[in-house]
Amino acid sequence: MTSPDRLMAAGMPAGQATQIGTDSSYALTATGSTKAGALQLVARNNMMSTVAASTGVILPTAEASPPVTIYNGGAQTLSVYAFGTLDTINVLSAGAAFSIAAGVNVIFMPVRKSATVLGWVANLSA
């Protein structure tokens, strides 16, 4: 099966590409110290193996997306950003980072917060 990033490069909408693309990405390395430089996630299940201080990832758009899981297998706290300028995570403002401590797994559930605002609800493991 092809990956969502290749499907999107061919012109498929992100939500559709995420739903039919690869289910898992392993041994990922978080990048960037801000949202602008963070790694864009394309799989439903993501295992971070390298997380340096102040690095992060970006969730796919919440619109038509399946739940997304992230496991932080790195040594530092991982910053997770919502896609675009309107998507949010929990009650954070758009653009704010959600933090995942080392060794923690989080399930992000897509939600519609209003007629125009989409977002994610995060469920952390113990």
Tab-separated table of N, CA and C in Angstrom, residues 10-100:
chain	number	residue	atom	x	y	z
A	10	ALA	N	0.227	13.303	-5.257
A	10	ALA	CA	-0.472	13.020	-6.518
A	10	ALA	C	-1.778	13.797	-6.642
A	11	GLY	N	-2.127	14.580	-5.612
A	11	GLY	CA	-3.300	15.430	-5.681
A	11	GLY	C	-4.490	14.986	-4.861
A	12	MET	N	-4.344	13.906	-4.092
A	12	MET	CA	-5.451	13.428	-3.270
A	12	MET	C	-5.594	14.317	-2.030
A	13	PRO	N	-6.827	14.634	-1.599
A	13	PRO	CA	-7.019	15.424	-0.377
A	13	PRO	C	-6.399	14.716	0.835
A	14	ALA	N	-5.880	15.499	1.770
A	14	ALA	CA	-5.165	14.958	2.930
A	14	ALA	C	-5.996	13.976	3.743
A	15	GLY	N	-7.263	14.294	4.005
A	15	GLY	CA	-8.116	13.406	4.793
A	15	GLY	C	-8.294	12.055	4.138
A	16	GLN	N	-8.509	12.053	2.839
A	16	GLN	CA	-8.686	10.800	2.107
A	16	GLN	C	-7.377	10.016	2.070
A	17	ALA	N	-6.264	10.698	1.820
A	17	ALA	CA	-4.961	10.035	1.766
A	17	ALA	C	-4.607	9.402	3.105
A	18	THR	N	-4.942	10.075	4.204
A	18	THR	CA	-4.655	9.541	5.534
A	18	THR	C	-5.489	8.293	5.809
A	19	GLN	N	-6.738	8.293	5.365
A	19	GLN	CA	-7.606	7.155	5.624
A	19	GLN	C	-7.208	5.905	4.858
A	20	ILE	N	-6.644	6.040	3.661
A	20	ILE	CA	-6.313	4.852	2.885
A	20	ILE	C	-4.815	4.590	2.798
A	21	GLY	N	-4.004	5.441	3.365
A	21	GLY	CA	-2.557	5.272	3.312
A	21	GLY	C	-2.034	4.355	4.397
A	22	THR	N	-0.737	4.380	4.591
A	22	THR	CA	-0.051	3.520	5.546
A	22	THR	C	-0.582	3.713	6.957
A	23	ASP	N	-0.752	2.612	7.676
A	23	ASP	CA	-1.274	2.669	9.030
A	23	ASP	C	-0.243	3.100	10.058
A	24	SER	N	1.022	2.742	9.869
A	24	SER	CA	2.017	2.982	10.910
A	24	SER	C	3.324	3.532	10.360
A	25	SER	N	3.947	4.378	11.154
A	25	SER	CA	5.287	4.887	10.862
A	25	SER	C	6.128	4.668	12.104
A	26	TYR	N	7.282	4.036	11.928
A	26	TYR	CA	8.160	3.706	13.049
A	26	TYR	C	9.479	4.432	12.929
A	27	ALA	N	10.174	4.546	14.048
A	27	ALA	CA	11.508	5.140	14.109
A	27	ALA	C	11.530	6.555	13.548
A	28	LEU	N	10.513	7.355	13.896
A	28	LEU	CA	10.450	8.738	13.439
A	28	LEU	C	11.332	9.639	14.293
A	29	THR	N	11.823	10.698	13.681
A	29	THR	CA	12.631	11.687	14.379
A	29	THR	C	11.894	13.014	14.380
A	30	ALA	N	11.610	13.539	15.564
A	30	ALA	CA	10.957	14.847	15.682
A	30	ALA	C	11.914	15.923	15.173
A	31	THR	N	11.358	16.971	14.553
A	31	THR	CA	12.191	18.036	13.993
A	31	THR	C	11.672	19.403	14.403
A	32	GLY	N	12.513	20.404	14.229
A	32	GLY	CA	12.115	21.784	14.424
A	32	GLY	C	11.819	22.173	15.856
A	33	SER	N	12.118	23.416	16.189
A	33	SER	CA	11.833	23.916	17.532
A	33	SER	C	10.538	24.734	17.575
A	34	THR	N	9.866	24.867	16.406
A	34	THR	CA	8.579	25.559	16.314
A	34	THR	C	7.660	24.762	15.388
A	35	LYS	N	6.419	25.169	15.298
A	35	LYS	CA	5.469	24.503	14.408
A	35	LYS	C	5.955	24.539	12.961
A	36	ALA	N	6.581	25.635	12.561
A	36	ALA	CA	7.035	25.787	11.179
A	36	ALA	C	8.055	24.722	10.783
A	37	GLY	N	8.838	24.231	11.728
A	37	GLY	CA	9.863	23.240	11.411
A	37	GLY	C	9.540	21.839	11.871
A	38	ALA	N	8.364	21.638	12.445
A	38	ALA	CA	7.994	20.328	12.989
A	38	ALA	C	7.709	19.312	11.883
A	39	LEU	N	7.868	18.035	12.217
A	39	LEU	CA	7.629	16.936	11.292
A	39	LEU	C	6.132	16.729	11.082
A	40	GLN	N	5.672	16.711	9.830
A	40	GLN	CA	4.258	16.459	9.503
A	40	GLN	C	4.006	14.958	9.556
A	41	LEU	N	3.072	14.535	10.408
A	41	LEU	CA	2.724	13.122	10.500
A	41	LEU	C	1.732	12.753	9.407
A	42	VAL	N	1.879	11.530	8.850
A	42	VAL	CA	0.968	11.082	7.806
A	42	VAL	C	0.317	9.740	8.141
A	43	ALA	N	0.819	9.031	9.130
A	43	ALA	CA	0.270	7.720	9.486
A	43	ALA	C	-0.687	7.832	10.661
A	44	ARG	N	-1.482	6.789	10.873
A	44	ARG	CA	-2.397	6.751	12.010
A	44	ARG	C	-1.673	6.422	13.304
A	45	ASN	N	-0.670	5.554	13.227
A	45	ASN	CA	0.097	5.145	14.400
A	45	ASN	C	1.539	5.577	14.192
A	46	ASN	N	2.058	6.365	15.127
A	46	ASN	CA	3.378	6.959	14.967
A	46	ASN	C	4.237	6.688	16.191
A	47	MET	N	5.398	6.083	15.974
A	47	MET	CA	6.334	5.814	17.059
A	47	MET	C	7.554	6.703	16.883
A	48	MET	N	7.691	7.641	17.812
A	48	MET	CA	8.841	8.540	17.791
A	48	MET	C	10.005	7.842	18.483
A	49	SER	N	11.129	7.715	17.792
A	49	SER	CA	12.288	7.073	18.411
A	49	SER	C	13.341	8.090	18.803
A	50	THR	N	13.354	9.236	18.124
A	50	THR	CA	14.337	10.275	18.437
A	50	THR	C	13.608	11.586	18.682
A	51	VAL	N	13.710	12.070	19.918
A	51	VAL	CA	13.092	13.345	20.281
A	51	VAL	C	14.127	14.149	21.051
A	52	ALA	N	14.659	15.180	20.408
A	52	ALA	CA	15.599	16.079	21.070
A	52	ALA	C	14.797	17.162	21.788
A	53	ALA	N	15.456	17.927	22.631
A	53	ALA	CA	14.786	18.997	23.369
A	53	ALA	C	14.118	19.971	22.411
A	54	SER	N	12.882	20.315	22.709
A	54	SER	CA	12.099	21.320	21.970
A	54	SER	C	11.799	20.954	20.521
A	55	THR	N	11.714	19.668	20.184
A	55	THR	CA	11.343	19.297	18.823
A	55	THR	C	9.900	18.801	18.800
A	56	GLY	N	9.312	18.761	17.601
A	56	GLY	CA	7.903	18.412	17.558
A	56	GLY	C	7.417	17.796	16.270
A	57	VAL	N	6.104	17.541	16.258
A	57	VAL	CA	5.402	16.967	15.109
A	57	VAL	C	4.086	17.711	14.911
A	58	ILE	N	3.511	17.567	13.715
A	58	ILE	CA	2.226	18.183	13.393
A	58	ILE	C	1.238	17.079	13.046
A	59	LEU	N	0.071	17.108	13.681
A	59	LEU	CA	-0.992	16.163	13.366
A	59	LEU	C	-1.557	16.473	11.981
A	60	PRO	N	-2.161	15.475	11.328
A	60	PRO	CA	-2.859	15.785	10.081
A	60	PRO	C	-4.091	16.640	10.375
A	61	THR	N	-4.719	17.147	9.353
A	61	THR	CA	-5.942	17.910	9.568
A	61	THR	C	-6.983	17.029	10.252
A	62	ALA	N	-7.756	17.589	11.149
A	62	ALA	CA	-8.767	16.823	11.880
A	62	ALA	C	-9.962	16.480	10.993
A	63	GLU	N	-10.144	17.208	9.908
A	63	GLU	CA	-11.271	16.960	9.019
A	63	GLU	C	-11.126	15.614	8.318
A	64	ALA	N	-12.098	14.742	8.518
A	64	ALA	CA	-12.154	13.409	7.896
A	64	ALA	C	-10.965	12.531	8.266
A	65	SER	N	-10.327	12.810	9.369
A	65	SER	CA	-9.173	12.027	9.788
A	65	SER	C	-9.588	10.923	10.753
A	66	PRO	N	-8.901	9.777	10.710
A	66	PRO	CA	-9.123	8.752	11.726
A	66	PRO	C	-8.381	9.152	12.999
A	67	PRO	N	-8.599	8.470	14.104
A	67	PRO	CA	-7.797	8.733	15.301
A	67	PRO	C	-6.309	8.531	14.990
A	68	VAL	N	-5.468	9.295	15.664
A	68	VAL	CA	-4.017	9.218	15.465
A	68	VAL	C	-3.366	8.916	16.808
A	69	THR	N	-2.454	7.942	16.835
A	69	THR	CA	-1.709	7.650	18.057
A	69	THR	C	-0.265	8.057	17.884
A	70	ILE	N	0.307	8.542	18.978
A	70	ILE	CA	1.730	8.894	18.999
A	70	ILE	C	2.334	8.305	20.265
A	71	TYR	N	3.428	7.567	20.102
A	71	TYR	CA	4.200	7.082	21.244
A	71	TYR	C	5.521	7.824	21.245
A	72	ASN	N	5.845	8.464	22.369
A	72	ASN	CA	7.118	9.170	22.486
A	72	ASN	C	8.152	8.213	23.079
A	73	GLY	N	8.906	7.587	22.204
A	73	GLY	CA	9.983	6.693	22.625
A	73	GLY	C	11.314	7.406	22.731
A	74	GLY	N	11.297	8.720	22.603
A	74	GLY	CA	12.522	9.502	22.696
A	74	GLY	C	12.872	9.835	24.134
A	75	ALA	N	13.934	10.610	24.289
A	75	ALA	CA	14.441	10.939	25.617
A	75	ALA	C	13.903	12.250	26.174
A	76	GLN	N	13.289	13.070	25.331
A	76	GLN	CA	12.810	14.389	25.749
A	76	GLN	C	11.299	14.503	25.531
A	77	THR	N	10.724	15.581	26.052
A	77	THR	CA	9.305	15.864	25.849
A	77	THR	C	9.072	16.247	24.388
A	78	LEU	N	8.010	15.705	23.793
A	78	LEU	CA	7.658	15.952	22.397
A	78	LEU	C	6.552	17.006	22.329
A	79	SER	N	6.723	17.985	21.445
A	79	SER	CA	5.682	18.995	21.197
A	79	SER	C	4.832	18.537	20.022
A	80	VAL	N	3.501	18.539	20.202
A	80	VAL	CA	2.585	18.145	19.140
A	80	VAL	C	1.731	19.355	18.782
A	81	TYR	N	1.671	19.662	17.488
A	81	TYR	CA	0.908	20.803	17.004
A	81	TYR	C	-0.266	20.330	16.157
A	82	ALA	N	-1.358	21.078	16.190
A	82	ALA	CA	-2.504	20.806	15.324
A	82	ALA	C	-2.200	21.373	13.943
A	83	PHE	N	-2.833	20.818	12.936
A	83	PHE	CA	-2.628	21.225	11.552
A	83	PHE	C	-3.210	22.617	11.296
A	84	GLY	N	-2.576	23.382	10.446
A	84	GLY	CA	-3.118	24.658	9.981
A	84	GLY	C	-3.240	25.716	11.059
A	85	THR	N	-4.129	26.673	10.805
A	85	THR	CA	-4.290	27.794	11.726
A	85	THR	C	-5.575	27.738	12.543
A	86	LEU	N	-6.481	26.809	12.224
A	86	LEU	CA	-7.742	26.721	12.954
A	86	LEU	C	-7.845	25.492	13.848
A	87	ASP	N	-7.242	24.364	13.448
A	87	ASP	CA	-7.295	23.152	14.267
A	87	ASP	C	-6.647	23.407	15.624
A	88	THR	N	-7.195	22.779	16.665
A	88	THR	CA	-6.656	22.914	18.014
A	88	THR	C	-6.565	21.548	18.681
A	89	ILE	N	-5.848	21.475	19.794
A	89	ILE	CA	-5.760	20.264	20.599
A	89	ILE	C	-6.314	20.595	21.976
A	90	ASN	N	-7.308	19.811	22.414
A	90	ASN	CA	-8.001	20.051	23.687
A	90	ASN	C	-8.460	21.494	23.751
A	91	VAL	N	-8.119	22.221	24.779
A	91	VAL	CA	-8.560	23.618	24.898
A	91	VAL	C	-7.421	24.597	24.625
A	92	LEU	N	-6.350	24.126	24.014
A	92	LEU	CA	-5.242	25.007	23.674
A	92	LEU	C	-5.641	25.939	22.540
A	93	SER	N	-4.984	27.062	22.441
A	93	SER	CA	-5.253	27.964	21.325
A	93	SER	C	-4.606	27.409	20.057
A	94	ALA	N	-5.109	27.853	18.906
A	94	ALA	CA	-4.544	27.411	17.634
A	94	ALA	C	-3.064	27.772	17.587
A	95	GLY	N	-2.236	26.835	17.199
A	95	GLY	CA	-0.797	27.074	17.121
A	95	GLY	C	-0.034	26.680	18.365
A	96	ALA	N	-0.736	26.441	19.475
A	96	ALA	CA	-0.062	26.061	20.721
A	96	ALA	C	0.319	24.583	20.684
A	97	ALA	N	1.422	24.256	21.340
A	97	ALA	CA	1.903	22.875	21.372
A	97	ALA	C	1.306	22.100	22.542
A	98	PHE	N	1.002	20.833	22.291
A	98	PHE	CA	0.579	19.883	23.313
A	98	PHE	C	1.810	19.039	23.622
A	99	SER	N	2.150	18.863	24.888
A	99	SER	CA	3.377	18.157	25.265
A	99	SER	C	3.122	16.697	25.629
A	100	ILE	N	4.009	15.826	25.128
A	100	ILE	CA	3.974	14.403	25.468
A	100	ILE	C	5.315	14.046	26.103
